[in-house]
């Protein structure tokens, strides 16, 4: 099988890579972390301004009318730079939920605003009777909450909820606690479709973010291993170092296949889509954690310092592992889908 990006997809990848290389610099990411928002507003405005925030939304609502492969391309590019912006929360999860399960009026009101970056959305998950929702990504800067209480979804605007930022390991994607109190939500008429779409798009985007981050860990560590001299030789010439880097590359290429398999399966409505999504989320986020840990260790003492960016990748890797389910949970879902749960029962 031969899989390659189309010329349009390659152009999107080049555009995103160029944007993040110029604008998603470490200094700006750290500034967004320091102010507690995890949001580089200038980067988000520039990203949205060229139509990338609405890449997977229908053109009639201000989007580009493309699909999950293009969304994954952008998430991968953002992940390579640990970009501090709400692409996964707003463009992947909230917008997908409204597009799949909202009424025509809800789509017309919110999707153009999400596509343009004028409004930021996010997804808040809780139990059937929940009024308090924890671990809401980019909740502190969101204008719109797609609230999922069990299998019932509703839209709640910022002025109707109480939001409290929480201490978060990955400060480039801070979490928040959202309390509905007496909030008046507007139910999504097709909640089942909305929740499935939000979770599917979210998992693919997180997996792609992890893929980009893992690739950056490898690239930066290879560069360091070629320059760092010990005992008169570049450390990359030592077997213990170069074989570990080779292992990282092998894992990353497998993760890349899993991510774009999932994105293609979603776009094509394949019967394998559910398994592909769980596989991508589990494998890519595990790979990112392994690569981020190796990056720190292979950089030696400097890799443990605050000044070096290695900790940004390590923290994002930990966050990617847990958002929308751990790798262990996703593997359990794969086992269920291939019929192993019935054997255990």
mmCIF file of C-alpha atoms in Angstrom:
data_model
loop_
_atom_site.group_PDB
_atom_site.id
_atom_site.type_symbol
_atom_site.label_atom_id
_atom_site.label_comp_id
_atom_site.label_asym_id
_atom_site.label_seq_id
_atom_site.Cartn_x
_atom_site.Cartn_y
_atom_site.Cartn_z
ATOM 1 C CA UNK A 1 0.000 0.000 0.000
ATOM 2 C CA UNK A 2 1.259 3.456 -0.849
ATOM 3 C CA UNK A 3 0.043 6.385 1.207
ATOM 4 C CA UNK A 4 1.107 9.914 0.411
ATOM 5 C CA UNK A 5 -0.348 13.344 1.007
ATOM 6 C CA UNK A 6 -2.105 15.031 -1.879
ATOM 7 C CA UNK A 7 -0.601 18.266 -3.162
ATOM 8 C CA UNK A 8 -3.219 20.194 -1.165
ATOM 9 C CA UNK A 9 -2.394 18.299 2.025
ATOM 10 C CA UNK A 10 1.327 18.824 1.449
ATOM 11 C CA UNK A 11 0.695 22.549 1.041
ATOM 12 C CA UNK A 12 -1.250 22.650 4.318
ATOM 13 C CA UNK A 13 1.606 20.841 6.059
ATOM 14 C CA UNK A 14 4.178 23.276 4.667
ATOM 15 C CA UNK A 15 2.059 26.284 5.619
ATOM 16 C CA UNK A 16 1.601 25.049 9.168
ATOM 17 C CA UNK A 17 5.253 24.095 9.536
ATOM 18 C CA UNK A 18 6.337 27.541 8.390
ATOM 19 C CA UNK A 19 3.866 29.313 10.683
ATOM 20 C CA UNK A 20 4.859 27.382 13.796
ATOM 21 C CA UNK A 21 8.586 27.615 13.058
ATOM 22 C CA UNK A 22 8.317 31.404 12.919
ATOM 23 C CA UNK A 23 5.691 32.058 15.575
ATOM 24 C CA UNK A 24 5.560 29.182 18.082
ATOM 25 C CA UNK A 25 8.875 29.975 19.681
ATOM 26 C CA UNK A 26 9.858 28.778 23.120
ATOM 27 C CA UNK A 27 9.837 32.308 24.521
ATOM 28 C CA UNK A 28 6.232 32.883 23.491
ATOM 29 C CA UNK A 29 5.113 29.481 24.719
ATOM 30 C CA UNK A 30 6.699 30.155 28.091
ATOM 31 C CA UNK A 31 5.001 33.565 28.245
ATOM 32 C CA UNK A 32 1.630 31.878 27.677
ATOM 33 C CA UNK A 33 2.476 29.430 30.470
ATOM 34 C CA UNK A 34 3.487 32.219 32.812
ATOM 35 C CA UNK A 35 0.219 34.155 32.506
ATOM 36 C CA UNK A 36 -1.749 30.993 33.326
ATOM 37 C CA UNK A 37 -3.837 30.933 30.143
ATOM 38 C CA UNK A 38 -1.742 28.520 28.077
ATOM 39 C CA UNK A 39 -2.822 30.605 25.120
ATOM 40 C CA UNK A 40 -0.568 32.486 22.739
ATOM 41 C CA UNK A 41 -3.305 34.794 21.448
ATOM 42 C CA UNK A 42 -1.208 36.202 18.603
ATOM 43 C CA UNK A 43 -0.387 32.699 17.366
ATOM 44 C CA UNK A 44 -4.027 31.598 17.646
ATOM 45 C CA UNK A 45 -5.156 34.713 15.744
ATOM 46 C CA UNK A 46 -2.628 34.122 12.977
ATOM 47 C CA UNK A 47 -3.457 30.398 12.778
ATOM 48 C CA UNK A 48 -7.185 31.085 12.637
ATOM 49 C CA UNK A 49 -6.774 34.047 10.322
ATOM 50 C CA UNK A 50 -5.466 31.873 7.492
ATOM 51 C CA UNK A 51 -8.352 29.453 7.862
ATOM 52 C CA UNK A 52 -6.611 26.619 9.705
ATOM 53 C CA UNK A 53 -8.822 26.561 12.819
ATOM 54 C CA UNK A 54 -11.800 25.540 10.694
ATOM 55 C CA UNK A 55 -9.955 23.098 8.460
ATOM 56 C CA UNK A 56 -12.379 20.207 9.077
ATOM 57 C CA UNK A 57 -15.590 22.248 9.191
ATOM 58 C CA UNK A 58 -17.988 22.579 6.241
ATOM 59 C CA UNK A 59 -17.395 25.560 3.956
ATOM 60 C CA UNK A 60 -20.943 26.801 4.486
ATOM 61 C CA UNK A 61 -20.022 27.500 8.121
ATOM 62 C CA UNK A 62 -16.745 29.223 7.343
ATOM 63 C CA UNK A 63 -14.549 26.135 7.337
ATOM 64 C CA UNK A 64 -12.267 24.702 4.692
ATOM 65 C CA UNK A 65 -14.449 21.657 4.057
ATOM 66 C CA UNK A 66 -11.594 19.198 4.528
ATOM 67 C CA UNK A 67 -11.301 16.223 6.862
ATOM 68 C CA UNK A 68 -9.515 14.353 9.607
ATOM 69 C CA UNK A 69 -6.291 13.850 7.643
ATOM 70 C CA UNK A 70 -5.884 17.608 7.297
ATOM 71 C CA UNK A 71 -6.824 18.114 10.951
ATOM 72 C CA UNK A 72 -4.183 15.540 11.925
ATOM 73 C CA UNK A 73 -1.576 17.292 9.772
ATOM 74 C CA UNK A 74 -2.176 20.525 11.664
ATOM 75 C CA UNK A 75 -2.199 18.837 15.070
ATOM 76 C CA UNK A 76 1.090 17.117 14.247
ATOM 77 C CA UNK A 77 2.655 20.434 13.234
ATOM 78 C CA UNK A 78 1.403 22.109 16.426
ATOM 79 C CA UNK A 79 2.688 19.219 18.526
ATOM 80 C CA UNK A 80 6.201 19.572 17.113
ATOM 81 C CA UNK A 81 6.369 23.002 18.754
ATOM 82 C CA UNK A 82 4.236 22.333 21.852
ATOM 83 C CA UNK A 83 2.136 25.239 20.586
ATOM 84 C CA UNK A 84 0.142 27.010 23.287
ATOM 85 C CA UNK A 85 -3.255 27.227 21.619
ATOM 86 C CA UNK A 86 -6.655 25.489 21.931
ATOM 87 C CA UNK A 87 -6.688 23.668 18.607
ATOM 88 C CA UNK A 88 -7.628 20.288 20.076
ATOM 89 C CA UNK A 89 -10.214 21.640 22.528
ATOM 90 C CA UNK A 90 -11.880 24.086 20.163
ATOM 91 C CA UNK A 91 -11.336 22.945 16.572
ATOM 92 C CA UNK A 92 -11.242 19.183 17.104
ATOM 93 C CA UNK A 93 -13.621 18.494 19.990
ATOM 94 C CA UNK A 94 -16.095 21.374 20.424
ATOM 95 C CA UNK A 95 -16.516 22.213 16.742
ATOM 96 C CA UNK A 96 -16.841 18.548 15.738
ATOM 97 C CA UNK A 97 -19.551 18.014 18.363
ATOM 98 C CA UNK A 98 -21.619 20.932 17.119
ATOM 99 C CA UNK A 99 -21.104 20.037 13.456
ATOM 100 C CA UNK A 100 -22.231 16.443 14.037
ATOM 101 C CA UNK A 101 -24.981 16.906 16.610
ATOM 102 C CA UNK A 102 -26.102 20.518 16.663
ATOM 103 C CA UNK A 103 -29.243 22.012 15.215
ATOM 104 C CA UNK A 104 -29.010 24.157 12.104
ATOM 105 C CA UNK A 105 -29.362 27.266 14.259
ATOM 106 C CA UNK A 106 -26.602 26.122 16.635
ATOM 107 C CA UNK A 107 -24.272 25.362 13.743
ATOM 108 C CA UNK A 108 -24.967 28.685 12.072
ATOM 109 C CA UNK A 109 -24.398 30.601 15.304
ATOM 110 C CA UNK A 110 -21.228 28.929 16.578
ATOM 111 C CA UNK A 111 -19.283 27.167 13.821
ATOM 112 C CA UNK A 112 -18.290 30.332 11.914
ATOM 113 C CA UNK A 113 -17.092 31.880 15.182
ATOM 114 C CA UNK A 114 -15.060 28.790 16.076
ATOM 115 C CA UNK A 115 -13.637 28.553 12.551
ATOM 116 C CA UNK A 116 -12.507 32.169 12.602
ATOM 117 C CA UNK A 117 -11.019 31.949 16.090
ATOM 118 C CA UNK A 118 -13.393 34.653 17.308
ATOM 119 C CA UNK A 119 -14.731 32.182 19.877
ATOM 120 C CA UNK A 120 -12.931 29.378 21.682
ATOM 121 C CA UNK A 121 -14.812 26.212 22.524
ATOM 122 C CA UNK A 122 -14.025 23.185 24.628
ATOM 123 C CA UNK A 123 -15.520 19.875 25.751
ATOM 124 C CA UNK A 124 -16.464 19.180 29.384
ATOM 125 C CA UNK A 125 -17.083 15.523 30.241
ATOM 126 C CA UNK A 126 -18.936 14.300 33.330
ATOM 127 C CA UNK A 127 -21.385 11.747 34.693
ATOM 128 C CA UNK A 128 -25.108 11.700 34.000
ATOM 129 C CA UNK A 129 -25.991 13.961 36.946
ATOM 130 C CA UNK A 130 -22.816 16.038 36.960
ATOM 131 C CA UNK A 131 -22.940 19.760 37.603
ATOM 132 C CA UNK A 132 -19.192 20.083 38.139
ATOM 133 C CA UNK A 133 -16.772 19.117 35.372
ATOM 134 C CA UNK A 134 -13.058 18.670 36.003
ATOM 135 C CA UNK A 135 -10.069 18.532 33.692
ATOM 136 C CA UNK A 136 -11.606 20.753 31.013
ATOM 137 C CA UNK A 137 -8.825 21.639 28.542
ATOM 138 C CA UNK A 138 -8.335 25.358 27.985
ATOM 139 C CA UNK A 139 -11.507 25.885 30.038
ATOM 140 C CA UNK A 140 -10.233 29.130 31.548
ATOM 141 C CA UNK A 141 -10.131 30.848 28.150
ATOM 142 C CA UNK A 142 -13.166 29.183 26.556
ATOM 143 C CA UNK A 143 -16.205 31.173 25.441
ATOM 144 C CA UNK A 144 -18.365 28.112 24.800
ATOM 145 C CA UNK A 145 -18.606 24.785 26.614
ATOM 146 C CA UNK A 146 -19.965 21.642 25.013
ATOM 147 C CA UNK A 147 -21.072 19.971 28.227
ATOM 148 C CA UNK A 148 -21.544 16.206 28.210
ATOM 149 C CA UNK A 149 -23.443 14.920 31.234
ATOM 150 C CA UNK A 150 -23.437 11.233 30.471
ATOM 151 C CA UNK A 151 -24.861 10.906 26.978
ATOM 152 C CA UNK A 152 -26.720 14.241 27.075
ATOM 153 C CA UNK A 153 -24.888 17.180 25.516
ATOM 154 C CA UNK A 154 -25.636 20.875 25.741
ATOM 155 C CA UNK A 155 -24.066 24.178 24.806
ATOM 156 C CA UNK A 156 -23.322 26.522 27.699
ATOM 157 C CA UNK A 157 -21.813 29.941 27.284
ATOM 158 C CA UNK A 158 -19.085 31.382 29.477
ATOM 159 C CA UNK A 159 -21.357 33.859 31.274
ATOM 160 C CA UNK A 160 -23.498 30.988 32.597
ATOM 161 C CA UNK A 161 -20.789 28.969 34.371
ATOM 162 C CA UNK A 162 -18.178 29.364 37.061
ATOM 163 C CA UNK A 163 -14.697 28.490 35.863
ATOM 164 C CA UNK A 164 -11.696 27.882 38.108
ATOM 165 C CA UNK A 165 -8.257 27.234 36.657
ATOM 166 C CA UNK A 166 -6.543 24.222 38.230
ATOM 167 C CA UNK A 167 -2.894 23.378 38.774
ATOM 168 C CA UNK A 168 -1.875 21.548 35.616
ATOM 169 C CA UNK A 169 1.306 19.682 34.769
ATOM 170 C CA UNK A 170 1.210 20.781 31.125
ATOM 171 C CA UNK A 171 0.876 24.548 31.354
ATOM 172 C CA UNK A 172 0.624 24.848 27.565
ATOM 173 C CA UNK A 173 -2.777 23.149 27.793
ATOM 174 C CA UNK A 174 -4.113 24.125 31.225
ATOM 175 C CA UNK A 175 -7.144 22.408 32.697
ATOM 176 C CA UNK A 176 -10.052 23.961 34.556
ATOM 177 C CA UNK A 177 -12.997 23.056 36.768
ATOM 178 C CA UNK A 178 -16.335 24.158 35.330
ATOM 179 C CA UNK A 179 -19.380 24.471 37.620
ATOM 180 C CA UNK A 180 -22.790 24.767 36.009
ATOM 181 C CA UNK A 181 -24.656 25.906 39.137
ATOM 182 C CA UNK A 182 -27.935 27.177 37.698
ATOM 183 C CA UNK A 183 -26.598 27.430 34.175
ATOM 184 C CA UNK A 184 -29.058 27.344 31.317
ATOM 185 C CA UNK A 185 -27.762 25.022 28.642
ATOM 186 C CA UNK A 186 -29.062 24.586 25.135
ATOM 187 C CA UNK A 187 -29.372 20.882 24.386
ATOM 188 C CA UNK A 188 -27.813 19.445 21.259
ATOM 189 C CA UNK A 189 -30.566 17.540 19.420
ATOM 190 C CA UNK A 190 -28.278 14.726 18.291
ATOM 191 C CA UNK A 191 -26.186 14.176 21.402
ATOM 192 C CA UNK A 192 -25.030 10.674 20.521
ATOM 193 C CA UNK A 193 -23.598 11.805 17.202
ATOM 194 C CA UNK A 194 -22.071 14.876 18.818
ATOM 195 C CA UNK A 195 -20.267 12.971 21.558
ATOM 196 C CA UNK A 196 -18.961 10.318 19.170
ATOM 197 C CA UNK A 197 -17.655 12.958 16.766
ATOM 198 C CA UNK A 198 -15.996 14.992 19.525
ATOM 199 C CA UNK A 199 -14.242 11.980 20.992
ATOM 200 C CA UNK A 200 -13.157 10.594 17.622
ATOM 201 C CA UNK A 201 -11.765 13.897 16.353
ATOM 202 C CA UNK A 202 -10.218 14.599 19.751
ATOM 203 C CA UNK A 203 -8.439 11.249 19.901
ATOM 204 C CA UNK A 204 -7.070 11.600 16.370
ATOM 205 C CA UNK A 205 -5.877 15.146 17.086
ATOM 206 C CA UNK A 206 -4.241 14.156 20.383
ATOM 207 C CA UNK A 207 -2.522 11.204 18.703
ATOM 208 C CA UNK A 208 -1.250 13.500 15.946
ATOM 209 C CA UNK A 209 -0.077 16.044 18.518
ATOM 210 C CA UNK A 210 1.825 13.208 20.227
ATOM 211 C CA UNK A 211 3.323 12.138 16.900
ATOM 212 C CA UNK A 212 4.603 15.654 16.233
ATOM 213 C CA UNK A 213 6.002 15.952 19.730
ATOM 214 C CA UNK A 214 7.769 12.594 19.518
ATOM 215 C CA UNK A 215 9.309 13.555 16.175
ATOM 216 C CA UNK A 216 10.567 16.818 17.663
ATOM 217 C CA UNK A 217 12.096 14.923 20.593
ATOM 218 C CA UNK A 218 13.954 12.667 18.151
ATOM 219 C CA UNK A 219 15.107 15.495 15.868
ATOM 220 C CA UNK A 220 16.374 17.634 18.715
ATOM 221 C CA UNK A 221 18.157 14.728 20.393
ATOM 222 C CA UNK A 222 19.803 13.590 17.157
ATOM 223 C CA UNK A 223 21.053 17.153 16.655
ATOM 224 C CA UNK A 224 22.464 17.204 20.169
ATOM 225 C CA UNK A 225 24.040 13.750 19.811
ATOM 226 C CA UNK A 226 25.862 14.882 16.665
ATOM 227 C CA UNK A 227 27.344 17.941 18.385
ATOM 228 C CA UNK A 228 28.028 16.835 21.973
ATOM 229 C CA UNK A 229 31.569 15.519 22.364
ATOM 230 C CA UNK A 230 32.625 13.062 25.081
ATOM 231 C CA UNK A 231 35.915 11.162 25.217
ATOM 232 C CA UNK A 232 36.889 12.801 21.930
ATOM 233 C CA UNK A 233 33.852 11.558 19.999
ATOM 234 C CA UNK A 234 30.319 12.742 19.295
ATOM 235 C CA UNK A 235 28.021 10.916 21.726
ATOM 236 C CA UNK A 236 25.875 9.850 18.777
ATOM 237 C CA UNK A 237 28.684 7.479 17.757
ATOM 238 C CA UNK A 238 28.251 5.390 20.927
ATOM 239 C CA UNK A 239 26.123 2.302 20.431
ATOM 240 C CA UNK A 240 24.072 2.848 23.572
ATOM 241 C CA UNK A 241 23.015 6.261 22.283
ATOM 242 C CA UNK A 242 22.513 5.617 18.589
ATOM 243 C CA UNK A 243 20.554 2.416 19.073
ATOM 244 C CA UNK A 244 18.212 4.158 21.466
ATOM 245 C CA UNK A 245 17.659 6.908 18.894
ATOM 246 C CA UNK A 246 17.041 4.259 16.246
ATOM 247 C CA UNK A 247 14.436 2.639 18.514
ATOM 248 C CA UNK A 248 12.722 6.028 18.841
ATOM 249 C CA UNK A 249 12.563 6.391 15.078
ATOM 250 C CA UNK A 250 11.085 2.904 14.624
ATOM 251 C CA UNK A 251 8.393 3.655 17.211
ATOM 252 C CA UNK A 252 7.613 7.029 15.646
ATOM 253 C CA UNK A 253 7.158 5.573 12.168
ATOM 254 C CA UNK A 254 4.734 3.007 13.577
ATOM 255 C CA UNK A 255 2.880 5.791 15.381
ATOM 256 C CA UNK A 256 2.719 7.797 12.143
ATOM 257 C CA UNK A 257 1.092 4.858 10.371
ATOM 258 C CA UNK A 258 -1.421 4.452 13.203
ATOM 259 C CA UNK A 259 -2.339 8.154 13.271
ATOM 260 C CA UNK A 260 -2.992 8.503 9.553
ATOM 261 C CA UNK A 261 -4.720 5.123 9.397
ATOM 262 C CA UNK A 262 -7.164 6.447 12.000
ATOM 263 C CA UNK A 263 -7.623 9.757 10.190
ATOM 264 C CA UNK A 264 -8.224 8.036 6.836
ATOM 265 C CA UNK A 265 -10.598 5.512 8.393
ATOM 266 C CA UNK A 266 -12.679 8.318 9.874
ATOM 267 C CA UNK A 267 -12.770 10.273 6.626
ATOM 268 C CA UNK A 268 -13.798 7.185 4.657
ATOM 269 C CA UNK A 269 -16.291 5.877 7.221
ATOM 270 C CA UNK A 270 -14.370 2.615 7.386
ATOM 271 C CA UNK A 271 -15.610 -0.271 9.520
ATOM 272 C CA UNK A 272 -12.157 -0.286 11.128
ATOM 273 C CA UNK A 273 -12.435 3.326 12.289
ATOM 274 C CA UNK A 274 -13.132 2.584 15.945
ATOM 275 C CA UNK A 275 -10.197 0.178 16.285
ATOM 276 C CA UNK A 276 -7.944 2.537 14.343
ATOM 277 C CA UNK A 277 -8.769 5.491 16.611
ATOM 278 C CA UNK A 278 -8.103 3.535 19.810
ATOM 279 C CA UNK A 279 -4.875 2.112 18.352
ATOM 280 C CA UNK A 280 -3.611 5.528 17.293
ATOM 281 C CA UNK A 281 -4.386 7.168 20.636
ATOM 282 C CA UNK A 282 -2.766 4.340 22.614
ATOM 283 C CA UNK A 283 0.336 3.848 20.472
ATOM 284 C CA UNK A 284 1.152 7.462 19.625
ATOM 285 C CA UNK A 285 0.818 8.748 23.189
ATOM 286 C CA UNK A 286 2.900 5.870 24.561
ATOM 287 C CA UNK A 287 5.535 6.617 21.923
ATOM 288 C CA UNK A 288 5.584 10.286 22.864
ATOM 289 C CA UNK A 289 6.134 9.457 26.529
ATOM 290 C CA UNK A 290 9.000 7.114 25.680
ATOM 291 C CA UNK A 291 10.645 9.645 23.345
ATOM 292 C CA UNK A 292 10.233 12.579 25.737
ATOM 293 C CA UNK A 293 11.801 10.574 28.558
ATOM 294 C CA UNK A 294 14.670 9.477 26.321
ATOM 295 C CA UNK A 295 15.185 13.069 25.194
ATOM 296 C CA UNK A 296 15.772 14.174 28.770
ATOM 297 C CA UNK A 297 18.102 11.292 29.571
ATOM 298 C CA UNK A 298 20.176 11.558 26.380
ATOM 299 C CA UNK A 299 20.668 15.287 26.872
ATOM 300 C CA UNK A 300 22.303 14.591 30.214
ATOM 301 C CA UNK A 301 22.320 17.311 32.859
ATOM 302 C CA UNK A 302 21.047 20.098 30.624
ATOM 303 C CA UNK A 303 17.964 18.042 29.795
ATOM 304 C CA UNK A 304 16.798 18.320 33.401
ATOM 305 C CA UNK A 305 16.966 22.117 33.542
ATOM 306 C CA UNK A 306 14.080 24.570 33.330
ATOM 307 C CA UNK A 307 15.895 26.527 30.635
ATOM 308 C CA UNK A 308 15.919 23.582 28.209
ATOM 309 C CA UNK A 309 12.637 22.806 26.406
ATOM 310 C CA UNK A 310 12.787 19.063 27.131
ATOM 311 C CA UNK A 311 10.425 19.400 30.088
ATOM 312 C CA UNK A 312 7.800 21.077 27.883
ATOM 313 C CA UNK A 313 7.687 17.988 25.676
ATOM 314 C CA UNK A 314 7.705 15.620 28.659
ATOM 315 C CA UNK A 315 4.749 17.406 30.283
ATOM 316 C CA UNK A 316 2.768 17.569 27.039
ATOM 317 C CA UNK A 317 3.445 13.848 26.546
ATOM 318 C CA UNK A 318 1.997 13.079 29.976
ATOM 319 C CA UNK A 319 -1.030 15.255 29.215
ATOM 320 C CA UNK A 320 -1.613 13.565 25.849
ATOM 321 C CA UNK A 321 -1.578 10.168 27.549
ATOM 322 C CA UNK A 322 -4.470 10.994 29.876
ATOM 323 C CA UNK A 323 -6.739 13.337 27.899
ATOM 324 C CA UNK A 324 -9.708 11.302 26.550
ATOM 325 C CA UNK A 325 -8.448 8.067 28.091
ATOM 326 C CA UNK A 326 -5.135 6.456 28.936
ATOM 327 C CA UNK A 327 -3.400 4.020 26.560
ATOM 328 C CA UNK A 328 -4.457 1.186 28.858
ATOM 329 C CA UNK A 329 -8.124 2.186 28.571
ATOM 330 C CA UNK A 330 -7.895 2.402 24.778
ATOM 331 C CA UNK A 331 -6.301 -1.050 24.611
ATOM 332 C CA UNK A 332 -9.205 -2.381 26.660
ATOM 333 C CA UNK A 333 -11.570 -0.932 24.062
ATOM 334 C CA UNK A 334 -9.657 -2.659 21.260
ATOM 335 C CA UNK A 335 -9.894 -5.942 23.144
ATOM 336 C CA UNK A 336 -13.636 -5.425 23.512
ATOM 337 C CA UNK A 337 -14.037 -4.614 19.817
ATOM 338 C CA UNK A 338 -12.265 -7.790 18.719
ATOM 339 C CA UNK A 339 -14.456 -9.906 20.982
ATOM 340 C CA UNK A 340 -12.200 -10.651 23.937
ATOM 341 C CA UNK A 341 -14.546 -9.120 26.518
ATOM 342 C CA UNK A 342 -17.147 -11.823 25.887
ATOM 343 C CA UNK A 343 -14.523 -14.518 26.547
ATOM 344 C CA UNK A 344 -13.663 -12.968 29.936
ATOM 345 C CA UNK A 345 -17.363 -12.774 30.838
#
